[in-house]
XYZ file of C-alpha atoms in Angstrom:
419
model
C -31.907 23.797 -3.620
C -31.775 27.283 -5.142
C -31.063 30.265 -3.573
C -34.025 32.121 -5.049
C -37.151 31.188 -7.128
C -36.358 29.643 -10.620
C -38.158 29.578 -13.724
C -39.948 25.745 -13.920
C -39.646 25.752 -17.555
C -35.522 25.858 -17.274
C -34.929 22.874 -14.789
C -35.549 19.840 -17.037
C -33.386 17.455 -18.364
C -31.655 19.723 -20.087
C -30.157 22.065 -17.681
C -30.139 19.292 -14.827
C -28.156 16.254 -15.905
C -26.759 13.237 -13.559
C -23.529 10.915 -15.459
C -22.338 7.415 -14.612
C -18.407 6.330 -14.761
C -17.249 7.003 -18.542
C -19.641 10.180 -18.627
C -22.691 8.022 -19.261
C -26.442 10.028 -19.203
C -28.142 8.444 -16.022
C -32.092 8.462 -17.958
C -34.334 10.130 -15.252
C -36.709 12.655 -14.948
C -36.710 16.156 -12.885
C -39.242 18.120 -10.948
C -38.941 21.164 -9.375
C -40.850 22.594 -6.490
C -41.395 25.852 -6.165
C -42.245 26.330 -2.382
C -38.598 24.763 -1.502
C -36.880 26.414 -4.595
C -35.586 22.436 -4.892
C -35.074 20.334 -7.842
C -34.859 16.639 -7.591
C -33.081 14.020 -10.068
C -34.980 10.896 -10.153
C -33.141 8.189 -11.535
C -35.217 5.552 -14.171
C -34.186 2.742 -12.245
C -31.707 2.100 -9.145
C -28.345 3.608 -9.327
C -25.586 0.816 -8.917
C -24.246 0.158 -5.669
C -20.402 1.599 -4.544
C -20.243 3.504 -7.751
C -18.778 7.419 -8.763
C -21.998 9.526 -10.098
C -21.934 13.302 -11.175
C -24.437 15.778 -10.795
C -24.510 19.335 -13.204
C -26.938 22.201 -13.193
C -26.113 24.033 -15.990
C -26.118 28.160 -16.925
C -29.378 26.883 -19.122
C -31.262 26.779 -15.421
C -32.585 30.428 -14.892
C -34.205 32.569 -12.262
C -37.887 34.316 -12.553
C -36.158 37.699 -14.082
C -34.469 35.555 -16.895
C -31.348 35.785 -15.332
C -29.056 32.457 -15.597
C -26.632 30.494 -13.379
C -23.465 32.245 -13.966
C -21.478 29.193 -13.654
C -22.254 25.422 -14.653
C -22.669 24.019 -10.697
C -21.336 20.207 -10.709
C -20.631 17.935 -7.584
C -19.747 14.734 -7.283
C -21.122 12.088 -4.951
C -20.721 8.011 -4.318
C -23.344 5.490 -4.027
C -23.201 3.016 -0.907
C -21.676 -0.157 -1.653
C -24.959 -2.304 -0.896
C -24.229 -5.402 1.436
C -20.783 -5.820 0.899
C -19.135 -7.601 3.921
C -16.091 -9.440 2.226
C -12.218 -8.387 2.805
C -10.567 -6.441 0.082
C -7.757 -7.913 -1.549
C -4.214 -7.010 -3.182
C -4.356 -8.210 -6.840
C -0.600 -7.284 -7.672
C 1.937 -5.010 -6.868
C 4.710 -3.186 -8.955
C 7.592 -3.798 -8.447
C 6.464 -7.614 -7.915
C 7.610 -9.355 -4.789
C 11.323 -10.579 -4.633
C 12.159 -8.489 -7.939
C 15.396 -7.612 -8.251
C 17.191 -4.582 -10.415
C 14.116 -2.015 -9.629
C 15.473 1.446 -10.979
C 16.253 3.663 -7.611
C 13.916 6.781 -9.704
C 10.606 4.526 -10.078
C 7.333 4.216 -8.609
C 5.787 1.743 -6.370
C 2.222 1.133 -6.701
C -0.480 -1.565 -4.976
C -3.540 -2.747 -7.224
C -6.250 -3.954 -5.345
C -8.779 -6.132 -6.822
C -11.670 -3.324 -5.903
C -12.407 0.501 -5.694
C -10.695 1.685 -2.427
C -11.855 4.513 0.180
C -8.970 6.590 -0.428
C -9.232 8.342 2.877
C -7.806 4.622 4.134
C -5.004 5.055 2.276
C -1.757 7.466 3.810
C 1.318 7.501 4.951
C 0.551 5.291 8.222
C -1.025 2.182 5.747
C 1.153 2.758 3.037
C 4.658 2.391 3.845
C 7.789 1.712 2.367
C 11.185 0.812 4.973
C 14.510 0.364 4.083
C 16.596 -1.564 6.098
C 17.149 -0.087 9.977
C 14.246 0.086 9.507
C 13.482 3.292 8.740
C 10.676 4.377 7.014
C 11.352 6.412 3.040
C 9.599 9.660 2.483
C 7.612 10.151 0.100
C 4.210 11.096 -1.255
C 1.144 8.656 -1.682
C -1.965 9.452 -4.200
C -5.056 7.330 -5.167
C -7.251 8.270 -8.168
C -11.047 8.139 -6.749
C -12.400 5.161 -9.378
C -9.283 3.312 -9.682
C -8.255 0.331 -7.718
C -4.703 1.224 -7.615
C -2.492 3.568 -5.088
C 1.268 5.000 -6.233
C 3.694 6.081 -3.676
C 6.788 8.276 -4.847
C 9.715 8.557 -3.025
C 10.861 11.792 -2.325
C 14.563 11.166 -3.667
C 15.446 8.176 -5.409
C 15.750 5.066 -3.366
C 19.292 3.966 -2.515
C 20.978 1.289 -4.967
C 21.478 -1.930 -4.587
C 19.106 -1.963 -1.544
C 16.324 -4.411 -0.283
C 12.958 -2.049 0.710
C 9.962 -3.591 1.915
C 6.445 -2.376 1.494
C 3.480 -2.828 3.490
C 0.210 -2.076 3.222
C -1.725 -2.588 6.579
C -5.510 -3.355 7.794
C -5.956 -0.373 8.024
C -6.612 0.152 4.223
C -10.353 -0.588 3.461
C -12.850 -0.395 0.659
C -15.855 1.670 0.042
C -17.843 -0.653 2.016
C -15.684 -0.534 5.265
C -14.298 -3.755 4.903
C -10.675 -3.746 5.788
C -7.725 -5.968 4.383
C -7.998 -9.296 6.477
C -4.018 -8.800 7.460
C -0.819 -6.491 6.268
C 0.816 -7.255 3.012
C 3.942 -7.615 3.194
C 6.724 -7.712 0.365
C 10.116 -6.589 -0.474
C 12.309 -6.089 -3.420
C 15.889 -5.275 -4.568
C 17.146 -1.957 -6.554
C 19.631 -1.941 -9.006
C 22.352 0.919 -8.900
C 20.451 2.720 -12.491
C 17.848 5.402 -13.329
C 15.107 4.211 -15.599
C 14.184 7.014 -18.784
C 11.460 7.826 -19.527
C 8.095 8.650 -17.400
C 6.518 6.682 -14.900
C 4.786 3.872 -16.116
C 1.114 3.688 -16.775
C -0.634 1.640 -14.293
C -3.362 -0.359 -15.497
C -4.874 -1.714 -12.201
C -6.913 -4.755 -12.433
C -7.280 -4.064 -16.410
C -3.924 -5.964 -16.301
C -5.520 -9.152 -15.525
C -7.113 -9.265 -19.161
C -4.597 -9.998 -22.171
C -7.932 -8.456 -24.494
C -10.611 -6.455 -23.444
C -13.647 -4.641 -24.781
C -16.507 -2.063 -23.782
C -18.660 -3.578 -26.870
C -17.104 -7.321 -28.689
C -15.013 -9.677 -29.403
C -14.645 -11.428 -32.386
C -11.987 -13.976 -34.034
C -12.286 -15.901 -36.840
C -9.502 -17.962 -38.374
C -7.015 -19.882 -36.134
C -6.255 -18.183 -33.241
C -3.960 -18.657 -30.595
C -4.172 -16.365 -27.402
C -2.229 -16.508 -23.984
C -4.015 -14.648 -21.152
C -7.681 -13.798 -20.057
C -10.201 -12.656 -22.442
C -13.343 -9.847 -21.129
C -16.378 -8.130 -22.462
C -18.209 -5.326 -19.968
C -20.610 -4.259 -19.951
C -21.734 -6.127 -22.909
C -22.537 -10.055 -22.621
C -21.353 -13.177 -23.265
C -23.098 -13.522 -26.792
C -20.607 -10.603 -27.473
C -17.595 -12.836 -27.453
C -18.085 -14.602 -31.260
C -16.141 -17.037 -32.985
C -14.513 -18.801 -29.713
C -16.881 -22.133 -29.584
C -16.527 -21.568 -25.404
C -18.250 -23.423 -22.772
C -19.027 -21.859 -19.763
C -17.490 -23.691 -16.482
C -19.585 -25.324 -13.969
C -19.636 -21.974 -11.980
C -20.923 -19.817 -14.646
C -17.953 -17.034 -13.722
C -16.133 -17.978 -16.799
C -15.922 -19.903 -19.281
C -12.926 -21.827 -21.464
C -12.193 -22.880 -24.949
C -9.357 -24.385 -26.598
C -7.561 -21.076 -28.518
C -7.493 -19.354 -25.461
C -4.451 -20.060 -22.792
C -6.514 -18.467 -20.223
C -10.046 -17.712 -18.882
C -13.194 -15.828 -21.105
C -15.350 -13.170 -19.058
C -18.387 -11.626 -19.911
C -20.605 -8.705 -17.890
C -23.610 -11.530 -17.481
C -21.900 -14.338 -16.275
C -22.280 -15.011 -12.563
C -20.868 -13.188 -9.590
C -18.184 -11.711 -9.205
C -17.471 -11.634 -12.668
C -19.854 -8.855 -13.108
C -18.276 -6.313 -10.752
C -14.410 -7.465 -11.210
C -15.300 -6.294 -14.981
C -16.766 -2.998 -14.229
C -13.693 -2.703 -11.742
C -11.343 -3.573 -14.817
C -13.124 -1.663 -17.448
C -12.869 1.600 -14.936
C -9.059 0.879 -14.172
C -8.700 0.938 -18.356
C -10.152 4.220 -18.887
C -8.218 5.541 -15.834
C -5.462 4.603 -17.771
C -5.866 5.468 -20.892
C -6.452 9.194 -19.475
C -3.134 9.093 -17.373
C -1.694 8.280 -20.365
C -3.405 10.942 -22.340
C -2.767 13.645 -19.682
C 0.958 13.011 -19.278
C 2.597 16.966 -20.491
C 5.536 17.969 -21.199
C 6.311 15.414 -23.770
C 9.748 14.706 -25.003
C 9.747 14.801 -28.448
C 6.546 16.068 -30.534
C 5.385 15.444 -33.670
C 8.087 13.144 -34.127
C 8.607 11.952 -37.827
C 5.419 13.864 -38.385
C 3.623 10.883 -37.498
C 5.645 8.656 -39.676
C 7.808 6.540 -37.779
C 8.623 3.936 -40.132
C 12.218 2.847 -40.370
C 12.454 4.438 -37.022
C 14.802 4.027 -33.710
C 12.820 5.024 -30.534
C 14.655 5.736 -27.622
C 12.646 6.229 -23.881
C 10.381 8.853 -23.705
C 6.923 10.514 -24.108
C 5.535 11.027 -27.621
C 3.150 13.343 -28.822
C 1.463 13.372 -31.992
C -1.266 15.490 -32.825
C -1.989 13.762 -36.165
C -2.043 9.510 -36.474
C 0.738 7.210 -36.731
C 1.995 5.028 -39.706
C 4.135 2.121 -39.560
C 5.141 0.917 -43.308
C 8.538 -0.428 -42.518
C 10.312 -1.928 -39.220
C 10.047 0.119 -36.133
C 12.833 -0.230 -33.035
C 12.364 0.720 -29.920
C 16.099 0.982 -27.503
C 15.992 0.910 -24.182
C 16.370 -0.480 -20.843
C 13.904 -3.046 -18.995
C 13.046 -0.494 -16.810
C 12.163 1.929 -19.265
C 8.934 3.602 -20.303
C 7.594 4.731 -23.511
C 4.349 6.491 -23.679
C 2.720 7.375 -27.096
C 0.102 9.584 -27.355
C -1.572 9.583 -30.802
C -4.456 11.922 -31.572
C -5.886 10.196 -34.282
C -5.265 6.280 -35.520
C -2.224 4.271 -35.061
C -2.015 2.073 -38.915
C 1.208 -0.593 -39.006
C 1.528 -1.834 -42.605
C 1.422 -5.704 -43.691
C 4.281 -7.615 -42.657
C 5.841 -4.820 -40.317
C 7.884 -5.555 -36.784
C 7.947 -3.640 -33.429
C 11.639 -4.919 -32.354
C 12.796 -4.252 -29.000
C 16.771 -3.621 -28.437
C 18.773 -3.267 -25.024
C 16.761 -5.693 -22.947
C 12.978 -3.151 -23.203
C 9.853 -5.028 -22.440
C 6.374 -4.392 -23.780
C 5.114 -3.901 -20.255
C 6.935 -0.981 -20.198
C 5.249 0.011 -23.910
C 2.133 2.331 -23.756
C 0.331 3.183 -26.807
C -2.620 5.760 -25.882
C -4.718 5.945 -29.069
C -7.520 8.308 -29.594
C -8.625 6.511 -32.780
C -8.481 2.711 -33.811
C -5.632 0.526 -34.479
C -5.116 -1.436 -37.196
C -2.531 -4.119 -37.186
C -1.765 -5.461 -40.598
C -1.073 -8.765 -41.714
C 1.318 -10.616 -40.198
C 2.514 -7.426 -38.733
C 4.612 -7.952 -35.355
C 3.840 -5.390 -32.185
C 5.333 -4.915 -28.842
C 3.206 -3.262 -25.881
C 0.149 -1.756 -24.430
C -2.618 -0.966 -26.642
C -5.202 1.383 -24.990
C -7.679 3.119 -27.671
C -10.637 4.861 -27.320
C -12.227 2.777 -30.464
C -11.556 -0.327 -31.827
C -8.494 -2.598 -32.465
C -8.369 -4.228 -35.659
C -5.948 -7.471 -35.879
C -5.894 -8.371 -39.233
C -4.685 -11.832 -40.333
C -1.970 -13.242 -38.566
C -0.907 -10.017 -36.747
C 1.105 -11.225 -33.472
C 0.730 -8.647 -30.281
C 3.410 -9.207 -27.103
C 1.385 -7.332 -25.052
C -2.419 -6.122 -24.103
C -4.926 -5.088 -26.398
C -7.420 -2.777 -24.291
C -10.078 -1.228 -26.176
C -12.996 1.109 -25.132
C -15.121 0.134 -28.058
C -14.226 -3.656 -29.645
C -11.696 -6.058 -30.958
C -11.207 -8.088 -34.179
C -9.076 -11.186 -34.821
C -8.246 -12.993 -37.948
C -5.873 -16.105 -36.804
C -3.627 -14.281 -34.889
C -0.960 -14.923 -31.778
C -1.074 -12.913 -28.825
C 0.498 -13.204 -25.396
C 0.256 -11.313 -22.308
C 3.443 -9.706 -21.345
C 5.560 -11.044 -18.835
C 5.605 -8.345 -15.133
């Protein structure tokens, strides 16, 4: 509702616009009624249930004088999260349960297998005791969209220490439902400080070795170690794996593939744990891309071949080439971030070696453009582009290939990273 009589011919589509998650145009059609000064959005068909939508009335909208919004107006509001009535779950935690050697600087974060009311989640359902008990300070956020909550100690834990963690029933998701009882787990620290940033968490994105917005395709002999999705495209989007879908129709299973294949139209859940997953991989990929103050810049103006890579953030504002063997020293509880502007190109035969006990968990690789792994070519980490990934025969990935657009395999290896 306006605050004074608008022009008719300036609240259309144009100057009135509703978005899905990922910035998507909701296709609609607007009216405007002058007696009320109101304009109404109505949607083509149904929004979806328990989702994020965003409204904007832009400066094109103007009043009877001529005289035009002075500001774009944009608010943001959440669909209810139709019939709903099952018990939210904890998918994994980090650090996992009974791990041992957990840097005394890091983060602990809860991934929940579903979008969260973060109003549920504080200081009174979140909590982290060392022994006494007494409970650790700290601050607690949750990213409206994700699945996953981060609490950060005020000071760094105490070494050599078992803390436990609970997260209580009184955590619930958009729908009301609460967590059917606490969880409950500890872990051990170790006496050092992990370099490098936090790590990025990927929520339940981290359940998939490979997935895609748009395809996946493999050809050749290929061997891969993990879970395979597609979302929101379907299963006739997954080529070249001769699978079978399982009696259930949630999944299906073929013989390359150490692991499960999902796809937006198989049956339920599988539909909404993708759209979950596919949400908690573009949160991710912009935490990664919003990380600042970066350690090193432009480093080897953007050729990092031959290169030792100690802990850090990276920022490049150009790509990044690969034509000879890459090392990357560190820790296992240290974090590498990369943030590449443009495409990330590793030449034929190259290795990502890791030195000092790193892990590609711990290995982000936040691509604006696509990735292209060349033959036989060896890589270590998290791959999260905004395009497409590009395996080309007999590349081998130790890690997860996440990709907002599609993937492409030629005989290749790849393996989930161990948590």
């Amino acid at each position: 509702m306006f605050g004074k009589q608008m022009d008719p011919t300036t609240i259309n589509t144009n100057t009135f616009k509703l978005t899905g998650p990922g910035g998507v145009v909701v296709p609609g059609t607007v009216n405007y009624d002058a007696a009320t000064t109101t304009a109404t959005y109505l949607p083509t068909s149904p929004l979806v249930a328990g989702t994020i939508y965003n409204g904007t009335i832009t400066t094109g909208a103007k009043d009877l004088a001529g005289n035009a919004l002075a500001a774009d107006f944009t608010w943001t509001f959440r669909t209810q999260a139709d019939g709903d009535t099952a018990a939210p779950s904890v998918r994994s935690t980090i650090p996992a349960a009974a791990a041992t050697g957990v840097s005394i600087n890091r983060e602990i974060s809860v991934i929940f297998g579903e979008e969260m009311d973060p109003n549920s989640i504080s200081a009174t359902t979140f909590i982290i005791s060392a022994p006494g008990p007494s409970t650790v300070p700290g601050t607690i956020s949750y990213a409206a969209g994700s699945s996953h909550a981060t609490f950060k100690a005020t000071s760094n834990l105490a070494p050599n220490t078992i803390y436990t963690v609970s997260v209580t029933t009184g955590v619930k998701d958009l729908s009301g439902n609460a967590l059917a009882s606490t969880v409950v787990w500890s872990f051990t620290t170790s006496a050092t400080i992990a370099a490098g940033p936090a790590a990025v968490v990927l929520g339940t994105a981290a359940d998939y070795v490979l997935l895609a917005k748009s395809a996946i395709s493999t050809t050749g002999t290929t061997a891969i170690v993990g879970n395979i999705g597609v979302s929101p495209s379907a299963q006739s989007y997954l080529t070249g794996f001769s699978e079978a879908l399982d009696a259930t129709n949630q999944f299906a299973k073929t013989g390359i593939v150490t692991g499960k294949l999902f796809a937006a139209d198989m049956a339920v859940p599988t539909p909404a744990n993708l759209t979950t997953a596919i949400g908690n991989m573009e949160t991710a990929y912009t935490d990664a891309a919003g990380r600042a103050l970066p350690d090193f810049t432009e480093f080897g103006s953007g050729d990092i071949s031959g290169k030792t890579l100690v802990p850090g953030l990276y920022k490049w504002g150009t790509g990044v080439l690969m034509t000879s063997n890459v090392v990357l020293a560190g820790g296992p509880n240290d974090v590498w971030i990369f943030q590449i502007a443009q495409d990330v190109t590793v030449a034929n035969g190259v290795h990502i070696t890791l030195q000092g006990g790193a892990l590609p968990k711990n290995i982000f690789w936040q691509v604006a453009g696509q990735v292209v792994l060349g033959t036989t070519s060896v890589f270590k980490g998290i791959i999260l582009s905004q395009t497409q990934i590009v395996f080309q025969t007999g590349a081998t990935l130790d890690g997860r290939a996440l990709a907002q657009t599609a993937i492409t395999l030629d005989a290749n290896a790849i393996t989930k990273p161990a948590h």
